[in-house]
CSV table of C-alpha atoms in Angstrom, one decimal:
chain,number,residue,atom,x,y,z
A,1,MET,CA,-33.9,41.4,-88.0
A,2,ILE,CA,-37.1,42.2,-89.5
A,3,ARG,CA,-38.8,43.1,-86.0
A,4,LEU,CA,-35.6,46.2,-86.5
A,5,SER,CA,-36.0,47.1,-89.6
A,6,LEU,CA,-39.9,47.6,-89.0
A,7,LEU,CA,-38.6,49.7,-85.7
A,8,TYR,CA,-36.9,52.0,-87.8
A,9,LEU,CA,-39.6,52.1,-90.6
A,10,PHE,CA,-42.2,53.2,-88.3
A,11,VAL,CA,-39.1,55.5,-86.4
A,12,GLY,CA,-38.8,57.3,-89.9
A,13,ALA,CA,-42.3,57.5,-90.8
A,14,LEU,CA,-43.1,59.0,-87.2
A,15,SER,CA,-39.8,61.5,-88.2
A,16,ILE,CA,-41.4,62.9,-91.5
A,17,VAL,CA,-44.7,63.1,-90.3
A,18,ALA,CA,-43.5,65.5,-87.5
A,19,PHE,CA,-42.9,68.0,-90.1
A,20,ARG,CA,-46.4,67.8,-91.7
A,21,ASP,CA,-48.3,67.3,-88.1
A,22,TRP,CA,-46.6,67.2,-85.0
A,23,PHE,CA,-49.0,66.0,-83.2
A,24,ILE,CA,-50.0,63.0,-84.7
A,25,ALA,CA,-46.0,62.1,-84.6
A,26,LEU,CA,-46.6,62.9,-81.0
A,27,CYS,CA,-49.0,60.2,-80.0
A,28,GLY,CA,-46.8,58.0,-82.5
A,29,LEU,CA,-44.0,58.8,-79.7
A,30,ILE,CA,-46.1,58.0,-76.6
A,31,LEU,CA,-47.0,54.6,-77.9
A,32,LEU,CA,-43.6,53.8,-79.2
A,33,THR,CA,-42.4,54.7,-75.4
A,34,VAL,CA,-44.1,51.4,-74.3
A,35,LEU,CA,-40.7,49.4,-75.8
A,36,GLN,CA,-38.5,51.8,-75.0
A,37,GLN,CA,-37.3,49.4,-72.2
A,38,HIS,CA,-37.7,46.1,-74.0
A,39,PRO,CA,-34.6,44.0,-74.7
A,40,ASP,CA,-35.1,44.6,-78.3
A,41,MET,CA,-34.5,48.3,-78.7
A,42,PRO,CA,-31.3,49.6,-79.7
A,43,SER,CA,-29.4,51.4,-77.6
A,44,GLN,CA,-28.0,53.9,-79.8
A,45,MET,CA,-28.7,54.6,-83.4
A,46,PHE,CA,-25.3,55.0,-86.2
A,47,GLY,CA,-22.8,54.2,-83.5
A,48,ILE,CA,-23.8,57.7,-81.8
A,49,THR,CA,-24.3,57.5,-78.0
A,50,GLY,CA,-27.8,58.7,-77.1
A,51,LEU,CA,-29.2,58.5,-80.1
A,52,ASN,CA,-31.8,55.8,-79.6
A,53,PRO,CA,-35.2,55.2,-82.2
A,54,TRP,CA,-37.3,56.9,-78.7
A,55,ASN,CA,-34.5,60.0,-78.6
A,56,ALA,CA,-34.7,60.6,-82.4
A,57,CYS,CA,-38.8,60.6,-82.6
A,58,PHE,CA,-38.6,62.8,-79.5
A,59,LEU,CA,-36.1,65.8,-81.7
A,60,ALA,CA,-38.1,65.5,-84.4
A,61,VAL,CA,-41.3,66.3,-82.9
A,62,ILE,CA,-39.7,69.2,-81.0
A,63,CYS,CA,-38.1,70.3,-84.3
A,64,GLY,CA,-42.1,70.0,-86.3
A,65,PHE,CA,-44.1,71.7,-83.2
A,66,PHE,CA,-41.4,74.9,-83.2
A,67,LEU,CA,-41.4,75.1,-87.0
A,68,GLN,CA,-45.0,74.2,-86.9
A,69,ARG,CA,-46.0,77.1,-84.2
A,70,SER,CA,-43.6,79.8,-86.0
A,71,HIS,CA,-45.7,79.2,-88.9
A,72,GLN,CA,-48.8,79.4,-88.0
A,73,GLN,CA,-47.8,82.5,-85.1
A,74,ALA,CA,-50.6,80.7,-82.6
A,75,ALA,CA,-51.8,81.6,-79.0
A,76,PRO,CA,-50.0,80.4,-76.4
A,77,ALA,CA,-51.9,78.0,-74.4
A,78,PRO,CA,-54.2,79.4,-71.5
A,79,THR,CA,-52.0,78.1,-68.3
A,80,ALA,CA,-52.9,79.9,-64.4
A,81,PRO,CA,-50.3,81.7,-63.8
A,82,LEU,CA,-49.6,80.2,-60.5
A,83,PHE,CA,-49.4,76.1,-62.4
A,84,ARG,CA,-46.9,78.0,-64.6
A,85,GLY,CA,-44.5,79.3,-62.3
A,86,LEU,CA,-44.7,76.5,-60.2
A,87,LEU,CA,-43.7,74.0,-63.5
A,88,TRP,CA,-40.7,76.0,-64.2
A,89,THR,CA,-39.9,75.7,-60.6
A,90,TYR,CA,-40.1,72.2,-60.7
A,91,VAL,CA,-38.2,72.4,-63.9
A,92,ALA,CA,-35.5,74.3,-62.7
A,93,MET,CA,-35.2,72.8,-59.4
A,94,VAL,CA,-34.7,69.2,-61.2
A,95,ALA,CA,-31.5,70.4,-63.4
A,96,VAL,CA,-30.1,72.3,-60.1
A,97,SER,CA,-30.5,69.2,-58.3
A,98,ALA,CA,-29.1,67.1,-61.2
A,99,LEU,CA,-26.3,69.8,-62.1
A,100,ILE,CA,-25.1,70.0,-58.3
A,101,ALA,CA,-24.9,65.9,-58.5
A,102,VAL,CA,-22.6,66.0,-61.4
A,103,VAL,CA,-19.7,68.4,-59.9
A,104,ASP,CA,-20.1,66.8,-56.6
A,105,ALA,CA,-19.9,63.3,-58.2
A,106,SER,CA,-16.8,62.5,-56.7
A,107,SER,CA,-18.8,61.7,-53.5
A,108,VAL,CA,-21.2,59.0,-54.9
A,109,LYS,CA,-19.8,55.8,-53.4
A,110,SER,CA,-21.9,53.0,-55.3
A,111,GLY,CA,-23.3,52.2,-58.7
A,112,ARG,CA,-21.9,53.8,-61.8
A,113,GLN,CA,-18.0,54.7,-61.9
A,114,GLY,CA,-15.5,55.8,-64.2
A,115,SER,CA,-15.3,58.3,-66.5
A,116,ASP,CA,-19.1,58.0,-67.6
A,117,LEU,CA,-20.4,58.5,-64.0
A,118,ARG,CA,-21.1,62.8,-64.5
A,119,VAL,CA,-23.2,61.8,-67.8
A,120,TRP,CA,-24.9,59.0,-65.9
A,121,LEU,CA,-26.0,61.9,-63.3
A,122,LEU,CA,-27.1,64.5,-66.1
A,123,ILE,CA,-28.6,62.4,-67.9
A,124,ASP,CA,-30.7,60.5,-65.4
A,125,GLY,CA,-30.6,62.9,-62.9
A,126,ALA,CA,-32.0,65.8,-65.4
A,127,VAL,CA,-32.5,65.2,-69.2
A,128,ASN,CA,-34.7,62.2,-69.1
A,129,PRO,CA,-36.9,63.1,-66.1
A,130,LEU,CA,-37.5,66.4,-68.3
A,131,LYS,CA,-38.0,64.7,-71.5
A,132,PHE,CA,-40.7,62.7,-70.4
A,133,LEU,CA,-42.0,65.8,-69.3
A,134,ALA,CA,-41.6,67.7,-71.8
A,135,VAL,CA,-44.0,64.7,-73.3
A,136,GLY,CA,-47.2,65.9,-71.1
A,137,VAL,CA,-46.5,69.4,-71.9
A,138,LEU,CA,-46.2,69.1,-76.1
A,139,VAL,CA,-49.0,67.3,-75.7
A,140,TYR,CA,-51.2,70.1,-73.3
A,141,GLN,CA,-50.1,72.7,-76.0
A,142,GLY,CA,-51.5,70.4,-79.3
A,143,ILE,CA,-54.9,70.2,-77.3
A,144,THR,CA,-56.7,72.6,-80.2
A,145,THR,CA,-60.0,71.1,-81.1
A,146,ARG,CA,-62.1,68.3,-79.2
A,147,ARG,CA,-60.9,65.7,-81.6
A,148,ARG,CA,-57.5,66.0,-80.7
A,149,ALA,CA,-58.3,66.0,-76.7
A,150,ILE,CA,-60.0,62.6,-77.3
A,151,ILE,CA,-57.0,61.2,-79.6
A,152,ALA,CA,-54.9,62.1,-76.9
A,153,LEU,CA,-56.6,60.3,-73.8
A,154,LEU,CA,-56.8,57.3,-76.0
A,155,VAL,CA,-53.2,57.2,-77.2
A,156,GLY,CA,-51.9,57.7,-73.1
A,157,VAL,CA,-54.6,55.5,-71.6
A,158,GLY,CA,-54.1,52.9,-74.7
A,159,SER,CA,-49.8,53.0,-73.7
A,160,ALA,CA,-50.7,52.2,-70.4
A,161,LEU,CA,-52.9,49.4,-72.0
A,162,CYS,CA,-49.9,47.9,-74.1
A,163,TYR,CA,-47.6,47.0,-71.5
A,164,SER,CA,-50.9,44.8,-70.5
A,165,LEU,CA,-50.2,43.5,-74.1
A,166,LEU,CA,-46.4,42.3,-74.0
A,167,MET,CA,-46.9,40.6,-70.5
A,168,TRP,CA,-49.9,38.8,-72.4
A,169,LYS,CA,-47.5,38.1,-75.5
A,170,SER,CA,-44.4,37.3,-73.5
A,171,MET,CA,-46.7,34.9,-70.8
A,172,LYS,CA,-49.4,34.0,-72.4
A,173,LEU,CA,-51.6,31.8,-70.7
A,174,SER,CA,-49.4,31.5,-68.0
A,175,VAL,CA,-50.2,34.9,-66.9
A,176,LEU,CA,-53.3,33.1,-65.2
A,177,THR,CA,-51.3,30.5,-63.1
A,178,VAL,CA,-47.1,32.2,-62.6
A,179,ASP,CA,-46.6,33.7,-59.6
A,180,TYR,CA,-45.6,36.6,-58.7
A,181,ALA,CA,-41.5,35.7,-58.1
A,182,GLY,CA,-42.3,34.2,-61.8
A,183,ALA,CA,-44.0,37.3,-63.4
A,184,ARG,CA,-41.6,39.8,-61.8
A,185,ARG,CA,-38.4,37.6,-63.3
A,186,VAL,CA,-40.4,37.7,-66.6
A,187,THR,CA,-41.3,41.5,-66.7
A,188,GLU,CA,-37.9,42.9,-65.7
A,189,LYS,CA,-36.3,40.4,-68.3
A,190,LEU,CA,-38.5,41.1,-71.7
A,191,ILE,CA,-40.4,44.0,-70.8
A,192,GLY,CA,-37.3,45.9,-68.5
A,193,LEU,CA,-39.3,47.4,-66.1
A,194,TYR,CA,-39.3,46.7,-62.3
A,195,ALA,CA,-42.6,44.8,-61.0
A,196,ASN,CA,-44.0,48.0,-58.5
A,197,ASP,CA,-43.8,50.3,-61.7
A,198,LEU,CA,-45.6,48.1,-63.9
A,199,GLY,CA,-48.1,47.3,-61.2
A,200,LEU,CA,-48.7,50.8,-61.0
A,201,THR,CA,-49.1,51.8,-64.7
A,202,LEU,CA,-51.5,48.6,-64.8
A,203,ALA,CA,-53.4,49.6,-61.8
A,204,PHE,CA,-53.6,53.1,-63.2
A,205,ALA,CA,-54.5,51.5,-66.6
A,206,VAL,CA,-57.7,49.8,-65.4
A,207,TRP,CA,-59.4,53.0,-64.1
A,208,ALA,CA,-58.5,55.6,-66.7
A,209,GLY,CA,-59.5,52.8,-69.5
A,210,ALA,CA,-62.7,51.5,-67.7
A,211,PHE,CA,-63.5,55.5,-68.3
A,212,ALA,CA,-61.8,56.6,-71.4
A,213,ALA,CA,-64.1,54.6,-72.8
A,214,LEU,CA,-67.2,57.4,-72.3
A,215,ALA,CA,-65.1,59.4,-75.1
A,216,LEU,CA,-66.1,56.6,-77.3
A,217,VAL,CA,-69.5,56.8,-79.6
A,218,ARG,CA,-70.5,54.1,-81.1
A,219,ASN,CA,-71.4,50.7,-78.4
A,220,TRP,CA,-68.7,48.5,-80.3
A,221,GLN,CA,-65.6,50.9,-79.8
A,222,ARG,CA,-66.6,51.3,-76.0
A,223,SER,CA,-67.0,47.3,-75.8
A,224,ALA,CA,-63.6,47.0,-77.8
A,225,TRP,CA,-61.9,49.4,-75.3
A,226,TRP,CA,-63.5,48.0,-72.5
A,227,ILE,CA,-62.5,44.2,-73.2
A,228,MET,CA,-58.7,45.1,-73.9
A,229,THR,CA,-59.1,46.7,-70.4
A,230,ALA,CA,-60.6,44.1,-68.9
A,231,GLY,CA,-57.1,42.0,-70.4
A,232,ALA,CA,-55.1,44.1,-68.0
A,233,LEU,CA,-57.1,43.2,-64.9
A,234,PRO,CA,-55.2,39.4,-64.6
A,235,CYS,CA,-52.0,40.7,-65.8
A,236,PHE,CA,-52.1,43.2,-62.8
A,237,LEU,CA,-52.9,40.8,-60.2
A,238,CYS,CA,-50.0,38.2,-61.4
A,239,LEU,CA,-48.0,40.9,-60.7
A,240,LYS,CA,-48.5,40.8,-57.0
A,241,SER,CA,-47.1,44.6,-56.3
A,242,ARG,CA,-48.6,45.6,-53.3
A,243,ALA,CA,-48.0,49.3,-54.2
A,244,GLY,CA,-49.7,48.6,-57.4
A,245,PHE,CA,-52.6,47.4,-54.8
A,246,LEU,CA,-52.4,50.4,-52.8
A,247,ALA,CA,-52.1,52.3,-55.8
A,248,PHE,CA,-55.3,50.7,-57.5
A,249,ALA,CA,-58.0,50.4,-54.2
A,250,ALA,CA,-56.9,54.6,-53.4
A,251,ALA,CA,-58.2,55.1,-57.4
A,252,GLY,CA,-61.1,53.1,-56.9
A,253,LEU,CA,-62.4,55.2,-53.8
A,254,ALA,CA,-61.4,58.6,-54.7
A,255,LEU,CA,-63.4,57.7,-57.8
A,256,GLY,CA,-66.1,56.6,-56.1
A,257,VAL,CA,-66.3,59.5,-53.7
A,258,VAL,CA,-66.1,62.2,-56.5
A,259,ARG,CA,-68.2,61.1,-58.8
A,260,TRP,CA,-69.0,56.8,-59.4
A,261,ARG,CA,-70.7,56.1,-55.9
A,262,PHE,CA,-71.6,52.7,-57.4
A,263,LEU,CA,-67.4,51.7,-56.9
A,264,LEU,CA,-67.7,52.5,-53.4
A,265,ALA,CA,-69.7,49.3,-52.7
A,266,LEU,CA,-68.2,47.5,-55.8
A,267,LEU,CA,-64.5,48.2,-54.9
A,268,PRO,CA,-64.8,46.0,-51.6
A,269,MET,CA,-66.7,43.0,-52.9
A,270,ALA,CA,-64.4,42.3,-56.1
A,271,GLY,CA,-61.5,42.6,-53.6
A,272,ALA,CA,-63.3,40.0,-51.4
A,273,ALA,CA,-63.9,38.0,-54.2
A,274,ALA,CA,-60.5,37.8,-55.7
A,275,ILE,CA,-58.9,37.1,-52.3
A,276,VAL,CA,-61.3,33.4,-52.0
A,277,LEU,CA,-60.6,33.2,-55.7
A,278,ASP,CA,-56.7,33.7,-54.7
A,279,GLN,CA,-55.3,32.7,-51.9
A,280,SER,CA,-51.6,33.7,-53.0
A,281,LEU,CA,-53.4,37.1,-53.2
A,282,ALA,CA,-54.2,37.4,-49.5
A,283,ASP,CA,-50.7,35.9,-48.7
A,284,ARG,CA,-48.9,38.6,-50.6
A,285,ILE,CA,-51.5,41.3,-49.3
A,286,PHE,CA,-50.4,40.1,-45.6
A,287,THR,CA,-46.8,38.7,-46.2
A,288,GLY,CA,-45.1,39.5,-42.4
A,289,LEU,CA,-48.6,40.4,-40.8
A,290,GLY,CA,-49.5,38.9,-37.7
A,291,ASP,CA,-50.7,39.9,-34.0
A,292,GLU,CA,-48.9,42.8,-32.7
A,293,PHE,CA,-46.3,40.6,-31.2
A,294,HIS,CA,-45.3,38.6,-34.0
A,295,THR,CA,-45.6,41.1,-36.6
A,296,ASP,CA,-42.4,41.2,-38.9
A,297,TRP,CA,-41.9,44.4,-40.1
A,298,ASP,CA,-38.7,43.4,-42.3
A,299,GLU,CA,-41.1,41.7,-43.8
A,300,VAL,CA,-44.1,43.7,-44.4
A,301,SER,CA,-42.2,46.1,-45.7
A,302,ALA,CA,-39.3,44.2,-47.7
A,303,GLY,CA,-36.8,46.2,-45.2
A,304,ARG,CA,-38.0,49.4,-46.1
A,305,MET,CA,-39.1,50.8,-42.3
A,306,THR,CA,-36.1,48.8,-40.9
A,307,ASN,CA,-33.1,49.1,-42.9
A,308,LEU,CA,-33.3,51.7,-45.2
A,309,TRP,CA,-35.7,54.4,-44.4
A,310,PRO,CA,-34.4,55.1,-40.9
A,311,PRO,CA,-30.9,56.1,-42.4
A,312,VAL,CA,-32.7,58.3,-45.0
A,313,ILE,CA,-34.7,60.1,-42.8
A,314,GLU,CA,-31.8,60.6,-40.8
A,315,GLN,CA,-30.0,62.1,-43.5
A,316,ILE,CA,-33.1,64.1,-44.4
A,317,THR,CA,-33.4,65.8,-40.9
A,318,HIS,CA,-29.1,67.5,-41.7
A,319,SER,CA,-30.9,69.1,-44.1
A,320,PRO,CA,-34.7,69.7,-44.5
A,321,LEU,CA,-35.7,72.9,-46.3
A,322,ILE,CA,-33.3,72.5,-49.3
A,323,GLY,CA,-32.1,68.4,-49.5
A,324,HIS,CA,-28.9,66.9,-50.6
A,325,ALA,CA,-29.6,67.7,-54.3
A,326,ARG,CA,-30.0,64.6,-56.7
A,327,TYR,CA,-29.3,60.9,-55.6
A,328,ALA,CA,-28.2,61.8,-52.5
A,329,ILE,CA,-28.8,58.8,-51.1
A,330,LEU,CA,-25.2,57.6,-53.0
A,331,ARG,CA,-23.6,60.6,-51.9
A,332,THR,CA,-23.9,60.8,-48.4
A,333,ALA,CA,-23.3,59.3,-45.1
A,334,CYS,CA,-26.7,57.6,-45.3
A,335,HIS,CA,-25.4,55.3,-47.9
A,336,ASP,CA,-22.9,53.6,-45.6
A,337,GLU,CA,-25.7,53.6,-42.9
A,338,VAL,CA,-27.6,51.2,-45.2
A,339,LEU,CA,-25.0,49.2,-46.9
A,340,LEU,CA,-24.7,48.0,-43.4
A,341,ARG,CA,-28.0,47.2,-42.5
A,342,GLU,CA,-29.4,46.2,-46.1
A,343,GLY,CA,-26.2,44.9,-47.7
A,344,VAL,CA,-26.6,47.3,-50.8
A,345,THR,CA,-27.6,50.7,-51.2
A,346,PRO,CA,-30.8,51.3,-54.0
A,347,ASN,CA,-30.9,54.4,-56.3
A,348,HIS,CA,-34.1,55.0,-54.7
A,349,PRO,CA,-35.1,54.7,-51.1
A,350,HIS,CA,-38.2,53.5,-52.1
A,351,SER,CA,-40.4,56.0,-51.4
A,352,ALA,CA,-41.3,58.7,-53.6
A,353,TYR,CA,-42.1,61.6,-50.5
A,354,LEU,CA,-38.9,60.1,-48.8
A,355,GLU,CA,-36.5,60.8,-51.9
A,356,ILE,CA,-37.7,64.3,-53.1
A,357,LEU,CA,-37.1,65.1,-49.6
A,358,LEU,CA,-33.4,64.0,-49.3
A,359,ASP,CA,-32.3,65.4,-53.0
A,360,THR,CA,-34.5,68.6,-52.7
A,361,GLY,CA,-35.7,68.9,-49.0
A,362,VAL,CA,-39.1,70.4,-47.9
A,363,PHE,CA,-38.5,73.2,-50.7
A,364,GLY,CA,-39.3,70.2,-53.3
A,365,LEU,CA,-41.7,68.1,-52.0
A,366,THR,CA,-43.7,71.0,-51.7
A,367,ILE,CA,-43.6,71.8,-55.2
A,368,CYS,CA,-44.6,68.5,-56.4
A,369,VAL,CA,-47.5,68.5,-54.0
A,370,SER,CA,-48.6,71.6,-55.2
A,371,LEU,CA,-48.4,70.9,-59.0
A,372,MET,CA,-50.1,67.0,-58.3
A,373,GLY,CA,-53.2,68.7,-56.0
A,374,MET,CA,-53.9,71.5,-59.1
A,375,ILE,CA,-53.6,68.6,-61.2
A,376,GLY,CA,-55.8,66.3,-58.7
A,377,TRP,CA,-58.6,69.6,-58.2
A,378,GLY,CA,-58.7,70.5,-62.1
A,379,ALA,CA,-59.7,66.5,-62.9
A,380,ILE,CA,-62.1,66.7,-60.1
A,381,ARG,CA,-64.0,69.4,-61.7
A,382,LEU,CA,-63.7,67.5,-65.3
A,383,ALA,CA,-64.8,64.6,-63.4
A,384,ARG,CA,-68.3,66.1,-61.8
A,385,ARG,CA,-69.4,67.6,-65.1
A,386,ARG,CA,-72.6,65.5,-66.0
A,387,ASP,CA,-73.2,67.5,-69.0
A,388,ASP,CA,-70.4,65.9,-70.9
A,389,PRO,CA,-69.1,62.5,-71.0
A,390,LEU,CA,-65.4,64.0,-72.7
A,391,MET,CA,-64.7,65.8,-69.8
A,392,ALA,CA,-65.9,63.4,-67.2
A,393,ALA,CA,-64.2,60.9,-68.6
A,394,ILE,CA,-61.2,62.9,-69.0
A,395,GLY,CA,-61.0,63.8,-65.4
A,396,SER,CA,-61.9,60.5,-64.3
A,397,ALA,CA,-58.6,58.9,-66.2
A,398,ALA,CA,-56.6,61.7,-65.0
A,399,LEU,CA,-57.8,61.5,-61.2
A,400,ALA,CA,-57.1,57.9,-61.2
A,401,GLY,CA,-53.7,58.6,-62.5
A,402,VAL,CA,-53.0,61.8,-59.6
A,403,VAL,CA,-54.3,59.3,-56.5
A,404,ALA,CA,-52.2,56.1,-58.0
A,405,TRP,CA,-49.5,58.2,-57.7
A,406,LEU,CA,-49.5,59.7,-54.4
A,407,ALA,CA,-50.4,56.4,-53.6
A,408,ALA,CA,-47.7,54.4,-54.9
A,409,GLY,CA,-45.3,56.7,-54.0
A,410,VAL,CA,-45.2,56.1,-50.1
A,411,THR,CA,-43.2,52.9,-51.1
A,412,GLY,CA,-41.9,53.2,-54.0
A,413,TYR,CA,-42.1,55.2,-57.8
A,414,SER,CA,-40.7,58.7,-58.2
A,415,PHE,CA,-41.5,62.3,-58.2
A,416,TYR,CA,-38.8,62.4,-60.9
A,417,PRO,CA,-41.1,61.4,-64.3
A,418,SER,CA,-39.8,58.0,-66.1
A,419,GLN,CA,-40.8,55.8,-68.6
A,420,THR,CA,-43.7,54.7,-67.1
A,421,SER,CA,-44.9,58.5,-65.8
A,422,VAL,CA,-45.5,59.3,-69.9
A,423,PRO,CA,-49.4,57.8,-69.7
A,424,TYR,CA,-50.0,60.3,-66.6
A,425,LEU,CA,-48.3,62.9,-67.7
A,426,CYS,CA,-50.3,62.5,-71.1
A,427,VAL,CA,-53.8,62.5,-69.7
A,428,TRP,CA,-52.7,65.1,-67.2
A,429,GLY,CA,-51.7,67.3,-70.0
A,430,VAL,CA,-55.2,67.0,-71.6
A,431,ALA,CA,-57.2,67.6,-68.2
A,432,MET,CA,-55.3,70.4,-67.3
A,433,ARG,CA,-56.0,72.5,-71.1
A,434,ALA,CA,-59.2,71.2,-71.0
A,435,HIS,CA,-59.5,72.6,-67.2
A,436,TRP,CA,-58.1,75.8,-67.9
A,437,LEU,CA,-60.7,76.3,-70.9
A,438,LEU,CA,-63.5,75.5,-68.8
A,439,GLN,CA,-62.2,77.7,-66.0
A,440,GLN,CA,-62.0,80.7,-68.2
A,441,ARG,CA,-65.7,80.4,-69.6
A,442,GLU,CA,-64.6,80.0,-73.2
A,443,LEU,CA,-65.9,76.5,-73.6
A,444,GLY,CA,-69.6,78.0,-74.8
A,445,ALA,CA,-73.1,76.8,-73.4
A,446,PRO,CA,-72.7,73.1,-71.8
A,447,VAL,CA,-75.1,71.0,-73.3
A,448,ALA,CA,-78.5,69.9,-71.5
A,449,GLN,CA,-78.6,67.0,-69.5
A,450,HIS,CA,-81.2,65.0,-71.6
A,451,VAL,CA,-78.8,65.3,-74.3
A,452,SER,CA,-78.1,61.3,-75.3
A,453,VAL,CA,-74.1,60.7,-75.2
A,454,ARG,CA,-74.2,60.1,-78.9
A,455,ARG,CA,-75.8,63.4,-79.6
A,456,VAL,CA,-73.3,65.2,-77.2
A,457,MET,CA,-70.3,63.6,-78.8
A,458,SER,CA,-71.5,63.7,-82.1
A,459,ILE,CA,-72.1,67.6,-82.6
A,460,GLY,CA,-70.0,69.9,-83.3
A,461,PRO,CA,-68.7,72.8,-81.7
A,462,LYS,CA,-71.6,73.4,-78.1
A,463,PRO,CA,-70.1,70.7,-75.9
A,464,ALA,CA,-67.6,71.6,-74.1
A,465,MET,CA,-64.0,72.7,-75.9
A,466,HIS,CA,-65.2,74.4,-78.7
A,467,ALA,CA,-65.8,78.3,-78.6
A,468,ALA,CA,-62.5,79.1,-77.6
A,469,ILE,CA,-60.9,76.4,-79.8
A,470,GLU,CA,-62.4,76.9,-83.1
A,471,ARG,CA,-61.8,80.7,-82.6
A,472,ALA,CA,-58.2,80.4,-81.5
A,473,PRO,CA,-55.5,79.5,-83.9
A,474,GLU,CA,-54.0,75.9,-84.6
A,475,VAL,CA,-50.7,74.9,-83.0
A,476,GLY,CA,-50.8,72.3,-85.7
A,477,PRO,CA,-51.9,71.5,-89.1
């Protein structure tokens, strides 16, 4: 009862703050997202279906944003027309795909049934993904000063690190000794997330947290931040998510190639040391692998390559360009084949690429990959800047998110945003705002390379992101 009262007080305070400074309330909402699937989080308020604490706070932030925006008459944030067009096309694609599924709800063969089926298809198919996407867009709109960029970066990465704090709270020192099956049971029961989703989020959190510290001025602040980031590593390892390991390795390799060369030597050495110190990691990573005659692909891929993916790929070939609309795996003929092979048909084909191809075809995949490519390119340009540690921190964190997402998407995750997507979307919003401002040459002269990190972070509008921002009106107070 005490925890619930504190939660309502926090949500109420954020809702009030939203009408004074929507950006600060948005930062609180991002942190609140960590608890959204927690078992203690109320599913509704005042008996109103769908009005949970997160949604109530989100509505307050939206209202505060539009009220303050109309009063301030702020100029629109600079955005490349191609990126804006791709983003709106993605929004329309998600909405139309979900509406088609709602109209064709009678074709759903398993999963939710009954009178709430259409509501579920609409909410999970369009409303939830788009509201999480809106969080990233709001962050983008709110970055009007360098201080806000630092706050949003730390809040976004910090929200990902908070999942490890929940694991420490729930599992305590057993984080260091629990087997992966036990860790998965605990995370699904006490945190409300699947191990692969949480593993990917923590993989991103470790890399993004390590480099987000560059945005901090004082040594004690960086040390405290690095300690919190290091605390996420045991949580990540205990999940033993192979998709998470793939995402972690891919993100580290990308960061090493783009800017931080020491990672190219450190990453394989750290991986080898981890396997030597914990044999269960090697057993998990190489599960099912043998020589060419004894490899069990069903065990290697957890049934994906043998039972799940072949029927899905066959279904994709029936409409390769535009797909079969949202949740096609539950509505098309591949459902029966997967059910026959696997014994159950999941809502997701356990591959982000196959899911988007099945639902929206090559058209949808092209939109998603193009958006990720543009974000990745902007992140690379920021990460390679040596005259401004904040820009390097933002770019490195954003690049880690892009590569981790794309790598983990091979065996899971989704191109439809969810709760665990919020840290990525937050960091990407900061990165894209900084990138477009840099691209427009509105950020002022770069800082000389001999200037210290402390000096770069403490001087006024001369380092990146100030010249144009100081001339432009504020979006918020």
